[in-house]
């Protein structure tokens, strides 16, 4: 197998004695979707935040490419090509859909400190933004105010913003959260195609989506990875069934 | 044409007609009121960048207004007594030239804003309001207790500073000058709001985490917004001091910070002509109600209460949206 694009090594994090991450190690290889599952409170979001840079690990390190990025800010990590989407949409609600994707395009190009030229006339950014919107199927909504989008459309927009970064890897925190059947299927087929472009570390509760998409699955329980393997391996793993799947089904 | 644009144009027509009428009728006092309005509006345009676009509730913009005022006061007082500011290691003399004073006032305000901003932006919400207020009070008490430039009594400048080719003591000419600067500031604001920087600043207000996730540090953008904002308010301070030919610690007081904020909120936070509408209403009320009672601020307070409770978009925002159906 190729070299891992994203590698988490022995990461530990606790909050006031509460263990949120304990010796977590996992890899994300080119071309794969690596799903991270686990019951509520298992520490999935905490791990995502340590990967994206919003939280610092107490110990252990995160490698991106060959670079140790453990000490970098979230903005720097994003700039290196690590794109994350949020569990709770954190879009600029008063802005239009187009403005939201323009922000992504702007962030990845750099050069924010331009005070005069109207940003919405910037051809290069516009092309990139419209391209991302078309790929998630929001091109008809470009001029709509983000607050007026449906929940599903906001999830699509989250992905579109990540696309504008032209990232080397995606980290997605529950992109399907709150989506209905058809919305979920639509996003599943989008992510399915996306893995060719850049691998995805996918935190997800929707098991249909996980089993349909994942090349590999890691199971997180009480801050520890108790198993990593293919879909079939995880399905057959008794410990996983006891800790997680059995609980929910 | 959008409704907001129609309102802006109507506002411009009113604000140009009033001084024109006053000029024809030879009413210098009305011209002075218009000048006052333009200067206060300029201070508001400055704050509107930080508060309106950036969502940074600075309760310390009097610092920059006062710094602009004292820059003018100090430079002009040295020029009128022919005593240099300092002689060693190099000679710095006072000046009576407006362009030079403006340049120094904006530069000093920007520099101080950089320092205050860098410290204040480590906090947010109520703490940001409090820390900017604290800086304001620091400057206020410093100005009161520093005897070299008048201390509590302030500093009088006998002759208004000069601008090449203009007689600034003529109310019309000084008014035109302040209107022109206000016009430039408004043009700058509208460009800024639609620029790359404006888009990012706007997003940083709504969702800092998002801005960070696309690879931009919100801190940098917000700090720059405060610096630009302060520079414009500082320029207004220098003009204000020149209008009154007097500088006092009051320019640094928290009441001044509050008044600048009132212009923005009355007129419409983040709206291009918000501070203009706000300052115009403020000066109008100050003149009309101030003549009836010295406690006219009570009525201002009631109006502000009404705006905050029932017309969140301020004057401009409410008028602009009254014709539209809301979703």
XYZ file of C-alpha atoms in Angstrom, chain A residues 38 40 44-45 48 85-88 155 172-178 187 202-206:
23
model
C -18.232 4.774 17.858
C -21.821 8.957 21.525
C -14.736 11.131 17.802
C -15.174 14.882 17.614
C -11.228 15.313 14.670
C -16.335 19.877 7.395
C -18.282 20.555 10.546
C -20.848 18.417 12.323
C -22.953 21.483 13.036
C -24.688 19.826 4.346
C -15.580 15.080 7.643
C -17.422 15.241 10.923
C -20.833 13.605 10.416
C -21.682 15.031 7.000
C -24.938 13.019 6.914
C -26.172 14.238 10.295
C -29.879 14.991 10.116
C -24.303 12.738 -0.488
C -15.239 10.094 7.762
C -16.891 10.301 11.149
C -20.442 9.095 10.679
C -23.397 7.728 12.577
C -25.372 6.640 9.529
